[in-house]
Amino acid sequence: MGENVNPHAHFASICELHLPDHLMPETANLADLCRKHGRRLTGQRRIIADVVSAAHDHPDVIEIHRRAAAIDPGIALSTVYRTLRMFADIGLIETHTFEGGRARVEQATGEHHDHLIDITTGKVIEFRSDAIERLQTEIARRLGYRLTGHRLELYAEPIPGRASPVRRKAR
Amino acid sequence: MGENVNPHAHFASICELHLPDHLMPETANLADLCRKHGRRLTGQRRIIADVVSAAHDHPDVIEIHRRAAAIDPGIALSTVYRTLRMFADIGLIETHTFEGGRARVEQATGEHHDHLIDITTGKVIEFRSDAIERLQTEIARRLGYRLTGHRLELYAEPIPGRASPVRRKAR
DNA sequence: TCGCTTCTGCAAATCATTTGCAATAAGGAT
DNA sequence: ATCCTTATTGCAAATGATTTGCAGAAGCGA
């Protein structure tokens, strides 16, 4: 899949953006999925799962611990680390380490996307460009390689007086 | 520059690759540049500069220390860290942290490029795609942002029986 | 050569993350 | 509801990469 693209095709549009997943319908919840993978559903895991599901801001581990501790003050940071790693291992979440920061977490959606990081606020915006995806595969092929993964992060600042299209409220 | 591209232009080619810089003529040496920036040229700095200039394999800090220590066994790891940071601060080198590894170093060439990492060997191949550069700027713009930086890394494995074009020896 | 700084080596400190271990708690079986 | 086995937790210590405080060493302009 995606292997036999025609590198000389004329792309109808340069990029196709999609909505961030907090605007998309929720799928199964993390806690249930955790159980389905044969793991015990402990109180801590339930809380961490809830925190991650409720978060739409790509929080880092410390922040997830902070939010979890607000519900159960006894929860240990190492439990958060262990639980998040376990969620990642069974594919329920993804972690991304942006430039010089801690790992940040998002619930897996199954749909691949890349990230734009607002350097003024740290806010993360998800996007997807099939054109870029194709170019990456093609570049690897030209260099004699088969693409197995990639990392694309855009660091940017807001254009003054120009609200982000995906955030703009109708009025 | 690069600001007013036409996103609907038909690109003559999908990507333009360039040769890795070890195939390009050397520019001024790091040691001299260090002095020109008002820093003292110590024996350790000269050695580290030589090691970095001679390296064309994106070594990490430990490896640079290893190579430097082969010349002067007394050189401290912290000196390597401090010197590399100083070189980076004045723009003589660039460091990149690829997935889950230590920071790797390359001499700055002034020409922007991205990286393909051979996941079987860790080898790094530099490439540049103006098409991707343009798309990135355009995507950021559509999201209401002005691109200030980016990170693009391709992780890939060699296609068997297919030598990398830029490495293929004439015969 | 002198003297003023900048540097270096060493060890200790940070920062993010992982891990050993004894105590605790899931959850299937009774 | 109670037991029992085994996974999981909290805590503290360990790790790995990188940074930093400090006293002694070494550039380099005078």
Tab-separated table of C-alpha atoms (C1' of nucleotides) in Angstrom:
chain	number	residue	atom	x	y	z
A	1	MET	CA	0.000	0.000	0.000
A	2	GLY	CA	1.279	3.407	-0.956
A	3	GLU	CA	4.133	1.596	-2.634
A	4	ASN	CA	3.289	2.086	-6.283
A	5	VAL	CA	2.534	5.766	-6.462
A	6	ASN	CA	3.235	7.630	-9.633
A	7	PRO	CA	5.774	10.259	-8.702
A	8	HIS	CA	4.889	12.353	-11.722
A	9	ALA	CA	1.183	12.573	-11.085
A	10	HIS	CA	-0.240	16.050	-10.888
A	11	PHE	CA	-1.708	16.490	-7.466
A	12	ALA	CA	-5.091	18.170	-7.497
A	13	SER	CA	-4.228	19.995	-4.325
A	14	ILE	CA	-1.032	20.550	-2.446
A	15	CYS	CA	-2.231	19.333	0.893
A	16	GLU	CA	-5.369	18.066	2.531
A	17	LEU	CA	-5.918	19.086	6.102
A	18	HIS	CA	-8.171	17.228	8.485
A	19	LEU	CA	-9.804	18.209	11.707
A	20	PRO	CA	-8.027	17.550	14.982
A	21	ASP	CA	-9.449	14.469	16.655
A	22	HIS	CA	-11.167	16.348	19.464
A	23	LEU	CA	-13.667	17.285	16.799
A	24	MET	CA	-14.173	13.686	15.789
A	25	PRO	CA	-16.451	11.092	17.395
A	26	GLU	CA	-14.873	9.179	20.243
A	27	THR	CA	-14.136	5.510	19.750
A	28	ALA	CA	-13.819	2.818	22.421
A	29	ASN	CA	-12.467	3.976	25.744
A	30	LEU	CA	-8.944	3.242	26.910
A	31	ALA	CA	-9.929	1.473	30.113
A	32	ASP	CA	-11.955	-1.200	28.295
A	33	LEU	CA	-9.248	-1.663	25.721
A	34	CYS	CA	-6.745	-2.109	28.513
A	35	ARG	CA	-8.799	-5.001	29.912
A	36	LYS	CA	-9.260	-6.483	26.457
A	37	HIS	CA	-5.507	-6.740	26.200
A	38	GLY	CA	-5.411	-8.921	29.290
A	39	ARG	CA	-4.208	-6.218	31.664
A	40	ARG	CA	-5.730	-5.636	35.047
A	41	LEU	CA	-7.862	-2.535	35.246
A	42	THR	CA	-6.637	-0.873	38.398
A	43	GLY	CA	-7.950	2.331	39.871
A	44	GLN	CA	-4.816	4.160	38.787
A	45	ARG	CA	-5.091	2.918	35.228
A	46	ARG	CA	-8.708	3.920	35.024
A	47	ILE	CA	-7.839	7.429	36.155
A	48	ILE	CA	-4.905	7.752	33.782
A	49	ALA	CA	-7.057	6.450	30.938
A	50	ASP	CA	-9.723	9.032	31.753
A	51	VAL	CA	-7.184	11.831	31.904
A	52	VAL	CA	-5.699	10.887	28.556
A	53	SER	CA	-9.110	10.497	26.918
A	54	ALA	CA	-10.276	13.837	28.243
A	55	ALA	CA	-7.109	15.627	27.148
A	56	HIS	CA	-7.049	17.223	23.739
A	57	ASP	CA	-3.923	19.256	24.265
A	58	HIS	CA	-1.108	16.701	23.977
A	59	PRO	CA	-0.114	16.896	27.653
A	60	ASP	CA	3.292	15.691	28.761
A	61	VAL	CA	3.803	12.991	31.392
A	62	ILE	CA	4.213	15.431	34.257
A	63	GLU	CA	0.980	17.154	33.307
A	64	ILE	CA	-0.872	13.840	33.082
A	65	HIS	CA	0.449	12.986	36.517
A	66	ARG	CA	-0.716	16.359	37.786
A	67	ARG	CA	-4.221	15.800	36.423
A	68	ALA	CA	-4.362	12.230	37.689
A	69	ALA	CA	-3.128	13.305	41.121
A	70	ALA	CA	-5.974	15.816	41.252
A	71	ILE	CA	-8.309	12.814	41.290
A	72	ASP	CA	-6.171	10.416	43.345
A	73	PRO	CA	-3.357	12.255	45.140
A	74	GLY	CA	-1.632	8.962	45.933
A	75	ILE	CA	-0.857	8.098	42.336
A	76	ALA	CA	2.867	7.808	41.683
A	77	LEU	CA	4.719	9.359	38.769
A	78	SER	CA	6.319	6.022	38.029
A	79	THR	CA	2.867	4.479	37.717
A	80	VAL	CA	1.977	7.127	35.167
A	81	TYR	CA	5.137	6.352	33.225
A	82	ARG	CA	4.506	2.615	33.410
A	83	THR	CA	0.862	2.927	32.437
A	84	LEU	CA	1.528	5.234	29.530
A	85	ARG	CA	4.250	2.937	28.255
A	86	MET	CA	1.850	0.023	28.494
A	87	PHE	CA	-0.864	1.964	26.636
A	88	ALA	CA	1.691	2.821	23.964
A	89	ASP	CA	2.881	-0.794	23.731
A	90	ILE	CA	-0.614	-2.019	22.952
A	91	GLY	CA	-1.219	0.877	20.593
A	92	LEU	CA	-3.755	2.876	22.569
A	93	ILE	CA	-1.727	6.061	22.655
A	94	GLU	CA	1.197	7.655	20.854
A	95	THR	CA	3.975	9.705	22.349
A	96	HIS	CA	5.973	12.372	20.568
A	97	THR	CA	9.081	14.131	21.733
A	98	PHE	CA	9.190	17.567	20.171
A	99	GLU	CA	12.346	19.647	20.176
A	100	GLY	CA	13.975	19.739	23.573
A	101	GLY	CA	10.972	18.834	25.641
A	102	ARG	CA	9.385	15.990	27.518
A	103	ALA	CA	7.399	13.307	25.744
A	104	ARG	CA	3.869	14.435	24.958
A	105	VAL	CA	0.927	12.095	24.687
A	106	GLU	CA	-2.078	11.700	22.426
A	107	GLN	CA	-4.742	9.060	22.141
A	108	ALA	CA	-4.192	6.923	19.042
A	109	THR	CA	-6.752	7.465	16.318
A	110	GLY	CA	-5.466	5.034	13.730
A	111	GLU	CA	-5.155	7.878	11.265
A	112	HIS	CA	-1.628	8.990	10.607
A	113	HIS	CA	-0.876	12.662	10.953
A	114	ASP	CA	1.980	15.044	11.554
A	115	HIS	CA	2.241	17.996	13.920
A	116	LEU	CA	2.582	21.726	13.833
A	117	ILE	CA	3.842	23.185	17.102
A	118	ASP	CA	2.959	26.763	17.979
A	119	ILE	CA	6.297	27.994	19.317
A	120	THR	CA	4.627	30.816	21.226
A	121	THR	CA	2.325	28.596	23.267
A	122	GLY	CA	3.479	25.012	22.772
A	123	LYS	CA	0.068	24.169	21.389
A	124	VAL	CA	0.055	21.245	18.952
A	125	ILE	CA	-2.041	21.146	15.783
A	126	GLU	CA	-2.438	17.918	13.870
A	127	PHE	CA	-2.460	17.864	10.112
A	128	ARG	CA	-2.043	15.469	7.287
A	129	SER	CA	-0.708	15.980	3.792
A	130	ASP	CA	-0.920	13.120	1.361
A	131	ALA	CA	1.311	15.038	-0.997
A	132	ILE	CA	4.083	15.141	1.592
A	133	GLU	CA	3.527	11.498	2.453
A	134	ARG	CA	3.995	10.555	-1.187
A	135	LEU	CA	7.070	12.725	-1.565
A	136	GLN	CA	8.687	11.100	1.441
A	137	THR	CA	8.179	7.616	0.052
A	138	GLU	CA	9.497	8.742	-3.307
A	139	ILE	CA	12.588	10.408	-1.859
A	140	ALA	CA	13.453	7.322	0.144
A	141	ARG	CA	13.011	5.188	-2.960
A	142	ARG	CA	15.327	7.404	-4.982
A	143	LEU	CA	17.963	7.044	-2.311
A	144	GLY	CA	17.641	3.260	-2.482
A	145	TYR	CA	15.501	2.837	0.614
A	146	ARG	CA	12.069	1.648	1.611
A	147	LEU	CA	10.416	4.073	4.017
A	148	THR	CA	9.489	2.472	7.337
A	149	GLY	CA	8.648	5.556	9.362
A	150	HIS	CA	9.084	9.266	9.509
A	151	ARG	CA	8.876	12.285	11.732
A	152	LEU	CA	7.644	15.626	10.451
A	153	GLU	CA	7.208	18.556	12.786
A	154	LEU	CA	6.525	22.131	11.778
A	155	TYR	CA	7.504	24.842	14.246
A	156	ALA	CA	5.627	28.048	13.618
A	157	GLU	CA	4.183	31.245	15.057
A	158	PRO	CA	0.643	32.519	14.567
A	159	ILE	CA	0.112	35.009	11.779
A	160	PRO	CA	-1.214	38.110	13.599
A	161	GLY	CA	-4.861	38.917	12.935
A	162	ARG	CA	-5.358	35.624	11.208
A	163	ALA	CA	-7.226	33.025	13.227
A	164	SER	CA	-6.357	29.419	12.591
A	165	PRO	CA	-8.952	28.051	10.075
A	166	VAL	CA	-9.682	24.892	12.059
A	167	ARG	CA	-10.314	26.856	15.220
A	168	ARG	CA	-12.342	29.681	13.753
A	169	LYS	CA	-15.823	29.809	15.224
A	170	ALA	CA	-18.768	30.434	12.924
A	171	ARG	CA	-20.727	33.600	13.743
B	1	MET	CA	12.370	34.454	0.436
B	2	GLY	CA	10.367	31.338	-0.203
B	3	GLU	CA	7.378	33.226	1.168
B	4	ASN	CA	5.399	33.906	-1.977
B	5	VAL	CA	5.382	30.536	-3.653
B	6	ASN	CA	2.474	29.553	-5.817
B	7	PRO	CA	0.983	26.482	-4.171
B	8	HIS	CA	-0.645	25.419	-7.405
B	9	ALA	CA	2.453	25.468	-9.550
B	10	HIS	CA	3.220	22.233	-11.319
B	11	PHE	CA	6.573	21.090	-10.049
B	12	ALA	CA	8.825	19.871	-12.816
B	13	SER	CA	10.130	17.185	-10.530
B	14	ILE	CA	8.963	15.847	-7.217
B	15	CYS	CA	12.215	16.292	-5.383
B	16	GLU	CA	15.734	17.460	-6.034
B	17	LEU	CA	18.408	15.557	-4.213
B	18	HIS	CA	21.856	16.904	-3.568
B	19	LEU	CA	25.122	15.235	-2.728
B	20	PRO	CA	26.075	14.735	0.889
B	21	ASP	CA	28.546	17.375	1.976
B	22	HIS	CA	31.506	15.029	2.223
B	23	LEU	CA	31.464	15.165	-1.547
B	24	MET	CA	31.503	18.946	-1.572
B	25	PRO	CA	34.495	21.271	-1.278
B	26	GLU	CA	35.481	22.123	2.279
B	27	THR	CA	34.978	25.674	3.469
B	28	ALA	CA	36.850	27.502	6.250
B	29	ASN	CA	37.978	25.325	9.146
B	30	LEU	CA	36.257	25.302	12.498
B	31	ALA	CA	39.329	26.226	14.527
B	32	ASP	CA	39.848	29.517	12.667
B	33	LEU	CA	36.159	30.348	12.863
B	34	CYS	CA	36.285	29.708	16.580
B	35	ARG	CA	39.006	32.322	16.971
B	36	LYS	CA	37.155	34.745	14.713
B	37	HIS	CA	34.275	34.604	17.148
B	38	GLY	CA	36.495	35.836	19.947
B	39	ARG	CA	36.958	32.465	21.590
B	40	ARG	CA	40.312	31.132	22.705
B	41	LEU	CA	41.691	28.417	20.545
B	42	THR	CA	42.758	25.806	23.044
B	43	GLY	CA	44.398	22.497	22.274
B	44	GLN	CA	41.197	20.653	23.108
B	45	ARG	CA	39.090	22.851	20.863
B	46	ARG	CA	41.507	22.392	17.996
B	47	ILE	CA	41.294	18.628	18.377
B	48	ILE	CA	37.504	18.606	18.635
B	49	ALA	CA	37.271	20.893	15.613
B	50	ASP	CA	39.514	18.554	13.650
B	51	VAL	CA	37.488	15.522	14.678
B	52	VAL	CA	34.231	17.157	13.638
B	53	SER	CA	35.647	18.397	10.337
B	54	ALA	CA	37.069	14.985	9.515
B	55	ALA	CA	33.835	13.190	10.390
B	56	HIS	CA	31.308	12.601	7.656
B	57	ASP	CA	29.176	10.124	9.535
B	58	HIS	CA	27.191	12.319	11.947
B	59	PRO	CA	28.934	11.008	15.070
B	60	ASP	CA	27.332	11.436	18.471
B	61	VAL	CA	29.009	13.219	21.370
B	62	ILE	CA	30.399	10.047	22.916
B	63	GLU	CA	31.937	9.060	19.600
B	64	ILE	CA	33.471	12.500	19.145
B	65	HIS	CA	34.916	12.220	22.630
B	66	ARG	CA	36.279	8.797	21.753
B	67	ARG	CA	37.981	10.122	18.626
B	68	ALA	CA	39.290	13.195	20.408
B	69	ALA	CA	40.608	11.086	23.277
B	70	ALA	CA	42.515	8.995	20.750
B	71	ILE	CA	44.550	12.134	20.048
B	72	ASP	CA	44.630	13.591	23.573
B	73	PRO	CA	43.603	11.010	26.174
B	74	GLY	CA	43.233	13.701	28.806
B	75	ILE	CA	40.313	15.427	27.114
B	76	ALA	CA	37.175	15.426	29.248
B	77	LEU	CA	33.704	14.532	28.069
B	78	SER	CA	32.371	17.736	29.589
B	79	THR	CA	34.842	19.703	27.481
B	80	VAL	CA	33.507	17.992	24.387
B	81	TYR	CA	29.951	18.875	25.411
B	82	ARG	CA	30.919	22.473	26.167
B	83	THR	CA	32.890	22.890	22.965
B	84	LEU	CA	30.186	21.400	20.767
B	85	ARG	CA	27.579	23.610	22.370
B	86	MET	CA	29.784	26.624	21.746
B	87	PHE	CA	30.311	25.603	18.106
B	88	ALA	CA	26.560	25.205	17.741
B	89	ASP	CA	25.881	28.565	19.406
B	90	ILE	CA	28.031	30.390	16.878
B	91	GLY	CA	26.601	28.355	14.036
B	92	LEU	CA	29.590	26.208	13.107
B	93	ILE	CA	27.843	22.906	13.634
B	94	GLU	CA	24.330	21.524	13.902
B	95	THR	CA	23.102	18.821	16.228
B	96	HIS	CA	20.180	16.517	15.580
B	97	THR	CA	18.521	14.135	17.985
B	98	PHE	CA	17.042	11.283	16.006
B	99	GLU	CA	14.497	8.924	17.536
B	100	GLY	CA	15.619	7.631	20.876
B	101	GLY	CA	19.302	8.330	20.546
B	102	ARG	CA	22.012	10.724	21.595
B	103	ALA	CA	22.534	14.023	19.819
B	104	ARG	CA	24.474	13.591	16.595
B	105	VAL	CA	26.665	16.259	15.094
B	106	GLU	CA	27.367	17.615	11.630
B	107	GLN	CA	29.405	20.536	10.403
B	108	ALA	CA	27.122	23.363	9.258
B	109	THR	CA	27.119	23.905	5.510
B	110	GLY	CA	24.707	26.790	5.275
B	111	GLU	CA	22.536	24.715	2.981
B	112	HIS	CA	19.391	23.427	4.583
B	113	HIS	CA	18.691	19.724	4.298
B	114	ASP	CA	16.742	16.960	5.959
B	115	HIS	CA	17.834	13.462	6.931
B	116	LEU	CA	17.124	9.886	6.050
B	117	ILE	CA	18.258	7.441	8.717
B	118	ASP	CA	19.114	3.889	7.721
B	119	ILE	CA	17.440	1.966	10.530
B	120	THR	CA	19.639	-1.074	9.912
B	121	THR	CA	22.936	0.735	10.397
B	122	GLY	CA	22.160	4.156	11.835
B	123	LYS	CA	23.803	5.745	8.822
B	124	VAL	CA	22.476	9.215	7.987
B	125	ILE	CA	21.875	10.436	4.450
B	126	GLU	CA	21.227	14.093	3.777
B	127	PHE	CA	18.717	15.187	1.192
B	128	ARG	CA	16.776	18.211	0.207
B	129	SER	CA	13.386	18.538	-1.409
B	130	ASP	CA	12.219	21.973	-2.431
B	131	ALA	CA	8.772	20.544	-3.083
B	132	ILE	CA	8.497	19.410	0.529
B	133	GLU	CA	9.887	22.712	1.762
B	134	ARG	CA	7.196	24.565	-0.164
B	135	LEU	CA	4.447	22.267	1.054
B	136	GLN	CA	5.479	22.798	4.653
B	137	THR	CA	5.304	26.560	4.323
B	138	GLU	CA	1.949	26.272	2.611
B	139	ILE	CA	0.490	23.940	5.219
B	140	ALA	CA	1.555	26.241	8.028
B	141	ARG	CA	0.039	29.194	6.202
B	142	ARG	CA	-3.273	27.409	5.766
B	143	LEU	CA	-3.341	26.710	9.484
B	144	GLY	CA	-2.782	30.377	10.188
B	145	TYR	CA	0.908	30.151	10.988
B	146	ARG	CA	4.218	31.390	9.687
B	147	LEU	CA	6.762	28.583	9.535
B	148	THR	CA	9.861	29.276	11.618
B	149	GLY	CA	11.489	25.866	11.595
B	150	HIS	CA	10.854	22.235	10.969
B	151	ARG	CA	12.160	18.762	11.481
B	152	LEU	CA	11.818	16.076	8.846
B	153	GLU	CA	13.396	12.683	9.332
B	154	LEU	CA	12.817	9.630	7.193
B	155	TYR	CA	13.468	6.235	8.771
B	156	ALA	CA	14.063	3.573	6.170
B	157	GLU	CA	15.740	0.293	5.299
B	158	PRO	CA	17.848	-0.387	2.220
B	159	ILE	CA	16.080	-1.937	-0.743
B	160	PRO	CA	17.938	-5.242	-1.270
B	161	GLY	CA	20.056	-5.413	-4.402
B	162	ARG	CA	19.614	-1.737	-4.983
B	163	ALA	CA	22.637	0.361	-4.136
B	164	SER	CA	21.990	3.888	-2.976
B	165	PRO	CA	22.388	6.181	-6.031
B	166	VAL	CA	24.521	8.758	-4.261
B	167	ARG	CA	26.918	6.128	-3.004
B	168	ARG	CA	27.205	4.023	-6.146
B	169	LYS	CA	30.763	3.892	-7.389
B	170	ALA	CA	31.414	4.213	-11.100
B	171	ARG	CA	33.103	1.170	-12.612
C	1	DT	C1'	57.301	37.218	30.578
C	2	DC	C1'	52.994	39.017	33.211
C	3	DG	C1'	48.468	39.122	34.354
C	4	DC	C1'	43.821	38.802	33.476
C	5	DT	C1'	40.455	36.005	31.993
C	6	DT	C1'	38.753	32.206	29.760
C	7	DC	C1'	39.021	27.140	29.824
C	8	DT	C1'	39.524	22.572	31.506
C	9	DG	C1'	39.005	18.376	34.384
C	10	DC	C1'	36.597	16.404	37.944
C	11	DA	C1'	32.839	15.469	40.535
C	12	DA	C1'	28.443	16.490	41.706
C	13	DA	C1'	23.923	18.126	40.014
C	14	DT	C1'	19.981	18.027	36.742
C	15	DC	C1'	16.249	16.140	34.017
C	16	DA	C1'	13.551	12.702	32.092
C	17	DT	C1'	12.701	8.123	32.506
C	18	DT	C1'	13.319	3.342	34.248
C	19	DT	C1'	13.717	-0.269	37.632
C	20	DG	C1'	14.261	-3.300	42.129
C	21	DC	C1'	11.628	-4.613	45.816
C	22	DA	C1'	8.357	-5.290	49.388
C	23	DA	C1'	3.616	-4.313	50.146
C	24	DT	C1'	-0.992	-4.109	47.921
C	25	DA	C1'	-4.831	-5.165	45.217
C	26	DA	C1'	-7.163	-7.321	40.815
C	27	DG	C1'	-10.110	-10.854	39.546
C	28	DG	C1'	-10.804	-15.801	38.525
C	29	DA	C1'	-11.711	-19.825	41.358
C	30	DT	C1'	-13.990	-21.584	45.419
D	1	DA	C1'	-18.162	-13.263	50.026
D	2	DT	C1'	-13.404	-15.287	50.569
D	3	DC	C1'	-8.974	-17.159	48.862
D	4	DC	C1'	-5.090	-17.218	46.241
D	5	DT	C1'	-2.087	-16.311	42.693
D	6	DT	C1'	0.080	-12.934	40.265
D	7	DA	C1'	0.044	-8.408	38.290
D	8	DT	C1'	0.601	-3.821	39.878
D	9	DT	C1'	1.855	0.037	42.888
D	10	DG	C1'	4.688	3.379	45.627
D	11	DC	C1'	9.031	4.542	46.974
D	12	DA	C1'	13.604	5.137	46.440
D	13	DA	C1'	17.500	4.281	44.049
D	14	DA	C1'	19.488	3.618	39.339
D	15	DT	C1'	20.118	5.148	34.590
D	16	DG	C1'	21.665	7.839	30.679
D	17	DA	C1'	22.370	12.143	28.611
D	18	DT	C1'	23.798	16.539	29.463
D	19	DT	C1'	25.006	20.547	32.461
D	20	DT	C1'	27.394	23.007	36.065
D	21	DG	C1'	30.360	24.674	40.301
D	22	DC	C1'	34.840	25.204	41.386
D	23	DA	C1'	39.825	25.336	41.801
D	24	DG	C1'	43.684	24.896	39.104
D	25	DA	C1'	45.697	25.379	34.213
D	26	DA	C1'	46.469	27.729	30.069
D	27	DG	C1'	45.452	31.326	26.171
D	28	DC	C1'	46.941	35.584	24.447
D	29	DG	C1'	47.243	40.729	24.295
D	30	DA	C1'	50.316	43.947	26.692
